[in-house]
Coordinates of N, CA and C in Angstrom, one line a residue:
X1 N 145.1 202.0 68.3 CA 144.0 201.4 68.9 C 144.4 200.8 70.3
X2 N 143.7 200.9 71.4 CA 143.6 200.3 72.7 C 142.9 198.9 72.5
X3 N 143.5 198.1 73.3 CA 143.7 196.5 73.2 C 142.2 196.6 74.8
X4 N 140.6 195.7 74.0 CA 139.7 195.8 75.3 C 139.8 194.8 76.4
X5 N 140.5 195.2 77.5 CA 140.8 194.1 78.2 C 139.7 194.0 79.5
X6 N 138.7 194.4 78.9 CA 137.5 193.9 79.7 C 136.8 192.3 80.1
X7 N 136.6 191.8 81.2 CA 136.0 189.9 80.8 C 134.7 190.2 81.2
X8 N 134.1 189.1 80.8 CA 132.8 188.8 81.4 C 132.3 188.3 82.2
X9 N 131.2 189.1 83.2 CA 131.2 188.5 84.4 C 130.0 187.6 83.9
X10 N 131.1 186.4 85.3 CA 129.9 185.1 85.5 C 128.6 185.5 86.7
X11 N 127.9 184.9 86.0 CA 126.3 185.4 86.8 C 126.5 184.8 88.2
X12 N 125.8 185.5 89.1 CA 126.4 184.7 91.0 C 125.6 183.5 91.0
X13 N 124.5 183.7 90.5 CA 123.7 182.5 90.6 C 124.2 181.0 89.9
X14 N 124.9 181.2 88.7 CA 125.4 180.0 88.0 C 126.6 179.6 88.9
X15 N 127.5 180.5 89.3 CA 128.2 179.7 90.3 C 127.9 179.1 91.6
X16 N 127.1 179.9 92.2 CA 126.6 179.2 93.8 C 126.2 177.7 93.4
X17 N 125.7 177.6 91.9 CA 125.0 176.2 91.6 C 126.4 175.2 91.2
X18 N 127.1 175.9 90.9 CA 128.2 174.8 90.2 C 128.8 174.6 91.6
X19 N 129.0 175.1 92.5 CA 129.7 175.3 93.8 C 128.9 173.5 94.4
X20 N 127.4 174.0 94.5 CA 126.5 173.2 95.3 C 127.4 171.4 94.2
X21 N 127.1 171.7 92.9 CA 127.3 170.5 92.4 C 128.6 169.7 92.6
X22 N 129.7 170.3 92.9 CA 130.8 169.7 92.8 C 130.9 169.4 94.4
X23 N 130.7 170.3 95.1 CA 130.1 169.8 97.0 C 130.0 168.3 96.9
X24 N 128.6 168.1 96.2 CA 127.7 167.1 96.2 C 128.8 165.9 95.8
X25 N 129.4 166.1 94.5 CA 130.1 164.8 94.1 C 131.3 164.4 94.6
X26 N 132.0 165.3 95.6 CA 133.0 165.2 96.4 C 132.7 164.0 97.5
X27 N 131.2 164.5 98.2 CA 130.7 164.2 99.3 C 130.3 162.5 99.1
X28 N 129.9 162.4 97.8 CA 129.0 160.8 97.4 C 130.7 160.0 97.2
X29 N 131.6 160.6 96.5 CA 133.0 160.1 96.4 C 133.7 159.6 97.7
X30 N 133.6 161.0 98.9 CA 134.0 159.6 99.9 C 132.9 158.8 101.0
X31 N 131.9 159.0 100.7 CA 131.1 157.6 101.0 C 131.6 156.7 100.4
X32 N 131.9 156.5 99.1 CA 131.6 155.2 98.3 C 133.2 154.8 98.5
X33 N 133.7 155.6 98.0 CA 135.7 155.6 97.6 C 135.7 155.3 95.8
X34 N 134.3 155.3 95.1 CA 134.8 154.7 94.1 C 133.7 156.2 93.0
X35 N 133.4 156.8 93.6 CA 132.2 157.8 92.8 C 131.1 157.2 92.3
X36 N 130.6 155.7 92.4 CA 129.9 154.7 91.6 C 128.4 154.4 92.9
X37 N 127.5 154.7 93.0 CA 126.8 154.7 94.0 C 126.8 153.4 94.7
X38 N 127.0 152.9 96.1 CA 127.1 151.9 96.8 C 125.9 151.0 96.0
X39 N 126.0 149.7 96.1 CA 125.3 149.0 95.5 C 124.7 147.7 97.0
X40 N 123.5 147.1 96.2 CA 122.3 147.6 97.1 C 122.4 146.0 97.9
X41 N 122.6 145.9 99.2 CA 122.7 144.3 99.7 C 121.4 143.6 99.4
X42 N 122.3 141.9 99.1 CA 121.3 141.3 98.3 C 120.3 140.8 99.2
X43 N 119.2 140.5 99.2 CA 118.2 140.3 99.9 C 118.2 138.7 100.6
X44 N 118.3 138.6 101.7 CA 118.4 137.3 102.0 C 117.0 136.1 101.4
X45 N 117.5 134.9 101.1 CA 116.2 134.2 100.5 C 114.7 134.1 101.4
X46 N 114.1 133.9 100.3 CA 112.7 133.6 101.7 C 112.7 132.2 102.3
X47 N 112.3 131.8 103.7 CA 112.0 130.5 103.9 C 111.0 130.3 104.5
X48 N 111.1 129.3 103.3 CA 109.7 128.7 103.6 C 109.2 127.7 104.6
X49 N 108.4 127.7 105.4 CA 108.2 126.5 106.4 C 107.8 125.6 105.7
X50 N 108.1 124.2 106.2 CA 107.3 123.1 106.0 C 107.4 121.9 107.0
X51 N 106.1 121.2 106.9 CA 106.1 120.5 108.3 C 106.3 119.2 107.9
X52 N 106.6 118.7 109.2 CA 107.2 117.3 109.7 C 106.2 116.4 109.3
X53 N 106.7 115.5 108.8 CA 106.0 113.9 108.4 C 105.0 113.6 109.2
X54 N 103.9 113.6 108.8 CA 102.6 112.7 110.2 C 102.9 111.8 109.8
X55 N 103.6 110.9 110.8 CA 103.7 109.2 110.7 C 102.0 109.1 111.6
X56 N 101.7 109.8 112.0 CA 99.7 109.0 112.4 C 99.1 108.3 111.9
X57 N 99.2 108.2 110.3 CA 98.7 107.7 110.1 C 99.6 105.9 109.1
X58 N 100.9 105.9 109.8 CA 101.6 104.7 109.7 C 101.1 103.4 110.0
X59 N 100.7 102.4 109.4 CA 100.0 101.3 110.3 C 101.5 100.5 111.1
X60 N 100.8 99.8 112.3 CA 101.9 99.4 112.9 C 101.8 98.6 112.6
X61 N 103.5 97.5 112.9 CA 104.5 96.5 112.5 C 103.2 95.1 112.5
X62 N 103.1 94.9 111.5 CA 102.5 93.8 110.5 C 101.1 94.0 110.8
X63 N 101.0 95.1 110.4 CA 99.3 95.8 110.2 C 99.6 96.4 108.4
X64 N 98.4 95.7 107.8 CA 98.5 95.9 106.2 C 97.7 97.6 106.3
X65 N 98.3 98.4 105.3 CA 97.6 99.4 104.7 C 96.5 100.0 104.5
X66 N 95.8 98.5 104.3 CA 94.0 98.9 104.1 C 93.6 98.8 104.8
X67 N 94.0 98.5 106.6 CA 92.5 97.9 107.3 C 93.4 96.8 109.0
X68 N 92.6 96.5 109.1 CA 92.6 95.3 110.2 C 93.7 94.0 109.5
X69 N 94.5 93.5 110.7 CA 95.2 92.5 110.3 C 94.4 90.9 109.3
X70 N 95.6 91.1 108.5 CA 95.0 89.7 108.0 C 95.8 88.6 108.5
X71 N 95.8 87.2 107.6 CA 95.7 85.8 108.4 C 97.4 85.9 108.4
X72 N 98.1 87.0 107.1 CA 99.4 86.7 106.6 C 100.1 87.8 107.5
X73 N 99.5 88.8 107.8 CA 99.6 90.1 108.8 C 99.7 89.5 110.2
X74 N 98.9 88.6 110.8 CA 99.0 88.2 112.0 C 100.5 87.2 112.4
X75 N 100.6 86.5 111.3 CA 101.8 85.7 111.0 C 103.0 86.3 111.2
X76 N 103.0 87.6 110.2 CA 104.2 88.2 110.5 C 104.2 89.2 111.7
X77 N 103.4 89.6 112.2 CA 103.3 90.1 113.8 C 103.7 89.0 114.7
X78 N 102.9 88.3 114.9 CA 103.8 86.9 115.9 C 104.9 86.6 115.3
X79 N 105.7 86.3 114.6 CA 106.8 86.0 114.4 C 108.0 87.3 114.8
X80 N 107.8 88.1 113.9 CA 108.1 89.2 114.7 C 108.2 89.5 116.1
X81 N 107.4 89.3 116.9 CA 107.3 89.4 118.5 C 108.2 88.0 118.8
X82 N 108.0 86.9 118.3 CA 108.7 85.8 119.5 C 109.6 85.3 118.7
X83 N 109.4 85.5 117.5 CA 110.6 84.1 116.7 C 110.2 82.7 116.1
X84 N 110.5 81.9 116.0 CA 109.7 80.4 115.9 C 109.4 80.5 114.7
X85 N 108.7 79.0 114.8 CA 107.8 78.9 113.6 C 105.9 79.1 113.6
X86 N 105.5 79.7 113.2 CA 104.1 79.5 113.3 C 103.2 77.8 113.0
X87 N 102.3 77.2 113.6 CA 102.3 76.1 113.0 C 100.5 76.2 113.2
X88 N 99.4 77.6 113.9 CA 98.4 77.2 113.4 C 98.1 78.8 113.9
X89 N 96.7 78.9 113.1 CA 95.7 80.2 113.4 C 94.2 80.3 113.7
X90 N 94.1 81.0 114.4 CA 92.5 81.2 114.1 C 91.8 82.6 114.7
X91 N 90.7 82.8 114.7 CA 89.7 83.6 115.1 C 89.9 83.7 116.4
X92 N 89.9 84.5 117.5 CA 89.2 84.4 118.8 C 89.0 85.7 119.1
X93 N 88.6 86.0 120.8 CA 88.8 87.0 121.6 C 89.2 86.6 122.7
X94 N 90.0 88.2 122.9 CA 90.9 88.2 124.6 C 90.6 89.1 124.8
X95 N 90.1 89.6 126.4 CA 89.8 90.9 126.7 C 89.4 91.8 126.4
X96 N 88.1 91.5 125.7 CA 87.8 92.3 124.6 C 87.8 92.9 123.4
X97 N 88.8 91.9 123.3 CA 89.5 92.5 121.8 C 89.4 90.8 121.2
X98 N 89.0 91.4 120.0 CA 89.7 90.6 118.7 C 90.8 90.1 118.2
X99 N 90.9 88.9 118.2 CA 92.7 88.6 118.3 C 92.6 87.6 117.0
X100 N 93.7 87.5 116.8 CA 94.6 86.3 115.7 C 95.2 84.8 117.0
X101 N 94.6 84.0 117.2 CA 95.5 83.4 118.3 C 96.3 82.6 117.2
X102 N 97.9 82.7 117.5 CA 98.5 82.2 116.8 C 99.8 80.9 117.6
X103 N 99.4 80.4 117.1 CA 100.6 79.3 118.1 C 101.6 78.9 117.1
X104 N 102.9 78.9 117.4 CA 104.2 79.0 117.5 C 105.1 77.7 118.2
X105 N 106.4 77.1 117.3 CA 106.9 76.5 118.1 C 108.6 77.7 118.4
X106 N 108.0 77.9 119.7 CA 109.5 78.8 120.4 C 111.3 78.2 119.7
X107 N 111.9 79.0 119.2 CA 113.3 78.3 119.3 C 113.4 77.3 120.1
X108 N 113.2 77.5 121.1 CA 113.9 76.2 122.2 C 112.9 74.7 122.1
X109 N 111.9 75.2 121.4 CA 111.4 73.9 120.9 C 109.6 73.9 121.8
X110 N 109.8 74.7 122.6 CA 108.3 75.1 123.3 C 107.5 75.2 122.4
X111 N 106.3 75.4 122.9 CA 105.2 75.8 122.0 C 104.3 76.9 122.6
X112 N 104.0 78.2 122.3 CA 103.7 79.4 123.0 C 102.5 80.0 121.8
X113 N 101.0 80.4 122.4 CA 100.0 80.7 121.5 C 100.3 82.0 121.8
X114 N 100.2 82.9 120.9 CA 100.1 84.4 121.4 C 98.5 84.8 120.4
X115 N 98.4 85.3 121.3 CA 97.0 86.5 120.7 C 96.9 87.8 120.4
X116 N 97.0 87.7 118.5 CA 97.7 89.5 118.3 C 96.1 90.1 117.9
X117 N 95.9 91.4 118.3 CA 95.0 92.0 118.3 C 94.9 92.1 117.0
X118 N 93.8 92.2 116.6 CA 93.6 92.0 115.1 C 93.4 93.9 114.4
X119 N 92.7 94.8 114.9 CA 93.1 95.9 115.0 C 94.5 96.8 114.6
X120 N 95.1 96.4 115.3 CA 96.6 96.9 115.7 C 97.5 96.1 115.3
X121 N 97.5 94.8 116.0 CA 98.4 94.2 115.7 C 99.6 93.6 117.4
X122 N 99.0 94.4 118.0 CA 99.7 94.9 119.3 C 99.5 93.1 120.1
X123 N 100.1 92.6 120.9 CA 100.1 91.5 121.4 C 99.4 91.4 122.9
X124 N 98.0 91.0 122.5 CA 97.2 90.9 124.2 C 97.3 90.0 125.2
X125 N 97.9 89.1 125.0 CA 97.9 88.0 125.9 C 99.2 87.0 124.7
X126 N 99.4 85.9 125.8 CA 100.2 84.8 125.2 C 99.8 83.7 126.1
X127 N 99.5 82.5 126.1 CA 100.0 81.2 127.0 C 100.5 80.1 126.3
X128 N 101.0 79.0 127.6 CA 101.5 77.9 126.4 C 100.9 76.9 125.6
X129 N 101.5 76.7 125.0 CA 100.7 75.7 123.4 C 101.4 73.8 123.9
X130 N 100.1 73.5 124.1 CA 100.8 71.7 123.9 C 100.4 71.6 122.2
X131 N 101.8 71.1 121.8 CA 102.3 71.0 120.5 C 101.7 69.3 120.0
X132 N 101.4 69.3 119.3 CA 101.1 68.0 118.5 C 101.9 67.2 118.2
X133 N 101.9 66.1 117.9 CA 103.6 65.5 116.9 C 103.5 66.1 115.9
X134 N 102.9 66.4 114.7 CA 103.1 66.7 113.7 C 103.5 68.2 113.9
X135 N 103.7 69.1 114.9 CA 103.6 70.3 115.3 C 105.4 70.5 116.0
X136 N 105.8 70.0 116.2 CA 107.0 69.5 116.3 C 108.5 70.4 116.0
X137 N 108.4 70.4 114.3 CA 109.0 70.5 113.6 C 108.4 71.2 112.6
X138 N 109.3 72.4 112.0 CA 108.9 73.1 111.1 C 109.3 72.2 109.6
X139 N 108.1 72.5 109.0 CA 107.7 72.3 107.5 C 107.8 72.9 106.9
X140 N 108.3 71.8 105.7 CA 109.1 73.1 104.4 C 108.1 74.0 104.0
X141 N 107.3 73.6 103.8 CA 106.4 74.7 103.4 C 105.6 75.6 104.7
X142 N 105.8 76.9 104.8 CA 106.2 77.9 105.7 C 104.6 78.1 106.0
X143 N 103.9 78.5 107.0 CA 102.9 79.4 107.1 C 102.0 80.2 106.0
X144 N 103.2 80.9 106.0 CA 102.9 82.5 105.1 C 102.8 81.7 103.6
X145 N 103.6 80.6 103.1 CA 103.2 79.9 102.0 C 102.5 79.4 101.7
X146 N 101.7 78.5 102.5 CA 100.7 77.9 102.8 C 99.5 79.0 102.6
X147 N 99.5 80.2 103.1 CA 98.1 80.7 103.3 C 98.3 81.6 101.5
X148 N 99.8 81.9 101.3 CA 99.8 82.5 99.6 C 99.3 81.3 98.9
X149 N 99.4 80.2 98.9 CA 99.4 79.2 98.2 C 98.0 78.8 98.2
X150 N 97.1 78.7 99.1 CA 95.6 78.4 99.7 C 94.5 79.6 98.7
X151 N 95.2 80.7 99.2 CA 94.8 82.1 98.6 C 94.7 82.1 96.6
X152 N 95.9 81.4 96.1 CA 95.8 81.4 95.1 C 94.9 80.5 94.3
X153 N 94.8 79.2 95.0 CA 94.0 78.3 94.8 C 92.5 78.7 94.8
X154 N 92.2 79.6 96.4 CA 90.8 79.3 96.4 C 91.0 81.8 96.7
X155 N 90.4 82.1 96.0 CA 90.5 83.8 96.6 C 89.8 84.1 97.5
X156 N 90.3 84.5 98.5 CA 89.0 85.1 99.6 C 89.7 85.7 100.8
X157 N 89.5 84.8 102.0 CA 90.2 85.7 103.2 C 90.6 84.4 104.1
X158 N 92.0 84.2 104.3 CA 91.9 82.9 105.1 C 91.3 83.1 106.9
X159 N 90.5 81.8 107.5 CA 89.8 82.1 108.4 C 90.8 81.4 109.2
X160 N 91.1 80.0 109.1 CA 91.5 79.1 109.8 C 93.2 78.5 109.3
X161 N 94.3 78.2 110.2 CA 95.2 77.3 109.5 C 95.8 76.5 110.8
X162 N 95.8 75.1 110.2 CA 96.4 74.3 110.9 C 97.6 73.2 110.3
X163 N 98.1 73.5 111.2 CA 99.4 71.8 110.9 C 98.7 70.8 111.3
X164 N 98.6 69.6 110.3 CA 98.3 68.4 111.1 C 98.4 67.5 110.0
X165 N 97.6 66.0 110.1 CA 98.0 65.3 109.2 C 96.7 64.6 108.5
X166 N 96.8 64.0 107.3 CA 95.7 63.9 106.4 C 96.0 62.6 106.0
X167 N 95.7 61.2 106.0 CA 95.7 60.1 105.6 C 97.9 59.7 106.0
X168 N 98.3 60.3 107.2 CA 99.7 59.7 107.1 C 100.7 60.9 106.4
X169 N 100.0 61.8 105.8 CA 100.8 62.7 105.5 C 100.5 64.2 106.0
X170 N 101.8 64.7 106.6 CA 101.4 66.4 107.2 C 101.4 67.3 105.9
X171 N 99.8 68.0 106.7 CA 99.3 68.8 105.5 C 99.0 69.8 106.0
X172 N 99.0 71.3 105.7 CA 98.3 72.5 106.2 C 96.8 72.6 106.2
X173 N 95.9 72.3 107.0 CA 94.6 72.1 106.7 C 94.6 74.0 106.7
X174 N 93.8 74.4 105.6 CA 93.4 75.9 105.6 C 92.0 75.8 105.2
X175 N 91.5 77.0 105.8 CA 89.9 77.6 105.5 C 89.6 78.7 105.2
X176 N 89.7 78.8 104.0 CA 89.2 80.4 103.3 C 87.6 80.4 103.0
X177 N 87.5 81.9 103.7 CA 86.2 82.2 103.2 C 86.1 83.1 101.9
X178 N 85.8 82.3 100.7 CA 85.8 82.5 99.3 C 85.4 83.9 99.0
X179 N 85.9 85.0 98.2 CA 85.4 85.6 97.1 C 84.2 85.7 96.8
X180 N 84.2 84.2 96.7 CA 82.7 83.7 95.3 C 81.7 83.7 96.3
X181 N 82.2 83.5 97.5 CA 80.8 83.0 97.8 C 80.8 81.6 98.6
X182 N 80.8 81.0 100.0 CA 81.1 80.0 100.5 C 82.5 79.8 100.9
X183 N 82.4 78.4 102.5 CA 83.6 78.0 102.9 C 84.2 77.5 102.3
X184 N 85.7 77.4 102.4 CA 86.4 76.2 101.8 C 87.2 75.6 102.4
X185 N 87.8 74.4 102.3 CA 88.6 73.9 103.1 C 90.0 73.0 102.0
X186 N 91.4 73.4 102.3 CA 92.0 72.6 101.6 C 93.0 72.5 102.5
X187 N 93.6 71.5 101.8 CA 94.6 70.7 102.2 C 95.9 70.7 101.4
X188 N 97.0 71.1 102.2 CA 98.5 71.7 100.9 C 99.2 70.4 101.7
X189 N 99.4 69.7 100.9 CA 101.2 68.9 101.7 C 102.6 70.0 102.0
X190 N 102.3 69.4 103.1 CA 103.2 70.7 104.1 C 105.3 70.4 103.6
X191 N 104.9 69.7 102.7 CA 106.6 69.0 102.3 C 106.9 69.7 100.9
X192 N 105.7 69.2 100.2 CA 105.7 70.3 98.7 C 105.1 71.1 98.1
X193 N 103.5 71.6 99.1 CA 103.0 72.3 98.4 C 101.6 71.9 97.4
X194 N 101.9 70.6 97.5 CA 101.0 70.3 96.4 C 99.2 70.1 97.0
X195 N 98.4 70.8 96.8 CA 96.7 70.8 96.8 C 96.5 69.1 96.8
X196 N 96.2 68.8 98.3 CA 95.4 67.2 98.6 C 93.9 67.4 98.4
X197 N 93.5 68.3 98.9 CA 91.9 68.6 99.2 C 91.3 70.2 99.3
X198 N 90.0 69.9 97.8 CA 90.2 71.5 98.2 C 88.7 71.1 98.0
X199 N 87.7 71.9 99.0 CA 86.5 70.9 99.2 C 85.4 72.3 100.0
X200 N 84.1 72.1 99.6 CA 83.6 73.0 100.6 C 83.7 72.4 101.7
X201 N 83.3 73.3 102.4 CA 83.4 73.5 104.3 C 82.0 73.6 104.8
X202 N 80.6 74.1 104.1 CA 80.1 74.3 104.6 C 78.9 73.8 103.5

C-alpha cells in the first residue's frame, strides 16, 4: 500500500481573517506596551462656586443686632471711640440725626460729650463737657452696670442716665421707660449698687 501524503487545504478566507486578527493585537500591544487596554484618565473633580460672606448686613461696632442703638450700645460706642469713663446719657439731636449724647471723663481727666448716632452708631459731633464734682471720678459701679442693674430692677428701655448725688451720696439717677407701662426713675448708689429710689417719673 502507498502511504496518502495528501494535506488539507486551509480555506483563503479563514486565513486573511486570522492574518487581520493577529495584525490587530500586535498593533494594540505597542500602543499600550502591556496588551491590557490603556486605562481611562480620571476625571478631574467638579468645582463648585461659592460666594463670599455679605458682611452688609453686619451691624457696626456697638450697634445691637435687632435694630437702632440702645442706652448700653451707645455706651459702648463712645467708649470705644474716646476711652474714659462715661458718667451720663440722654436723648438728643445733631444735624439731623438722632444721637445718644453721651459725656465722658477723657483719660486726662477732661470732660468731652460726644453724640453717637443712634442709627449707626457712627460719631456726629463731640464738644466739651463741664464736669460736676461728683463727675470727677469714676465710680465703682460702671455705666453699663448701672443701666444692667436699673434694667433688672425696673424692664423696659433706659431713656436717661446720670451721675450725681442724692441726699450726700453719689448715685446713678436712671430713667427707664417700663415694659409695663409708664416712667421710672431710680436711684443705684454708684459705690455698691444698691436701689435708693425706684419711683415713677411721670
Amino acid at each position: 500500500m502507498h502511504a496518502d501524503h495528501r494535506t488539507s487545504a486551509v480555506p483563503a478566507a479563514a486565513l486573511r481573517a486570522a492574518t487581520v486578527l493577529v495584525a490587530a493585537v500586535a498593533l494594540l500591544t505597542a500602543c499600550t506596551g502591556t496588551g491590557e487596554p490603556s486605562p481611562t484618565a480620571a476625571e478631574p473633580p467638579a468645582v463648585t462656586e461659592t460666594e463670599a460672606p455679605d458682611a452688609s448686613n453686619e451691624p457696626a461696632a456697638g450697634q445691637s443686632a435687632e435694630g437702632p442703638l440702645d442706652a448700653h450700645d451707645a455706651v459702648a460706642a463712645a467708649i470705644a471711640f474716646e476711652g474714659g469713663v462715661v458718667v451720663e446719657l440722654g436723648p438728643g439731636r445733631e444735624q439731623g440725626v438722632d444721637v445718644w449724647e453721651v459725656g465722658l471723663i477723657r483719660p486726662d481727666g477732661s470732660g468731652v460729650e460726644l453724640h453717637v448716632a443712634r442709627d449707626d452708631g457712627r460719631i456726629v459731633s463731640q464738644e466739651p463737657l463741664r464736669l460736676d464734682p461728683e463727675q470727677t471720678s469714676a465710680p465703682a459701679l460702671t455705666a453699663a452696670e448701672a443701666i444692667a442693674l436699673a434694667l433688672e430692677t425696673e424692664p423696659g428701655e433706659v431713656r436717661e442716665l446720670d451721675l450725681g448725688t442724692e441726699r450726700g451720696i453719689v448715685v446713678w439717677e436712671v430713667i427707664v421707660d417700663s415694659a409695663a407701662g409708664g416712667r421710672f426713675e431710680l436711684y443705684l448708689d454708684a459705690a455698691t449698687g444698691t436701689v435708693v429710689k425706684h419711683e415713677r417719673a411721670d
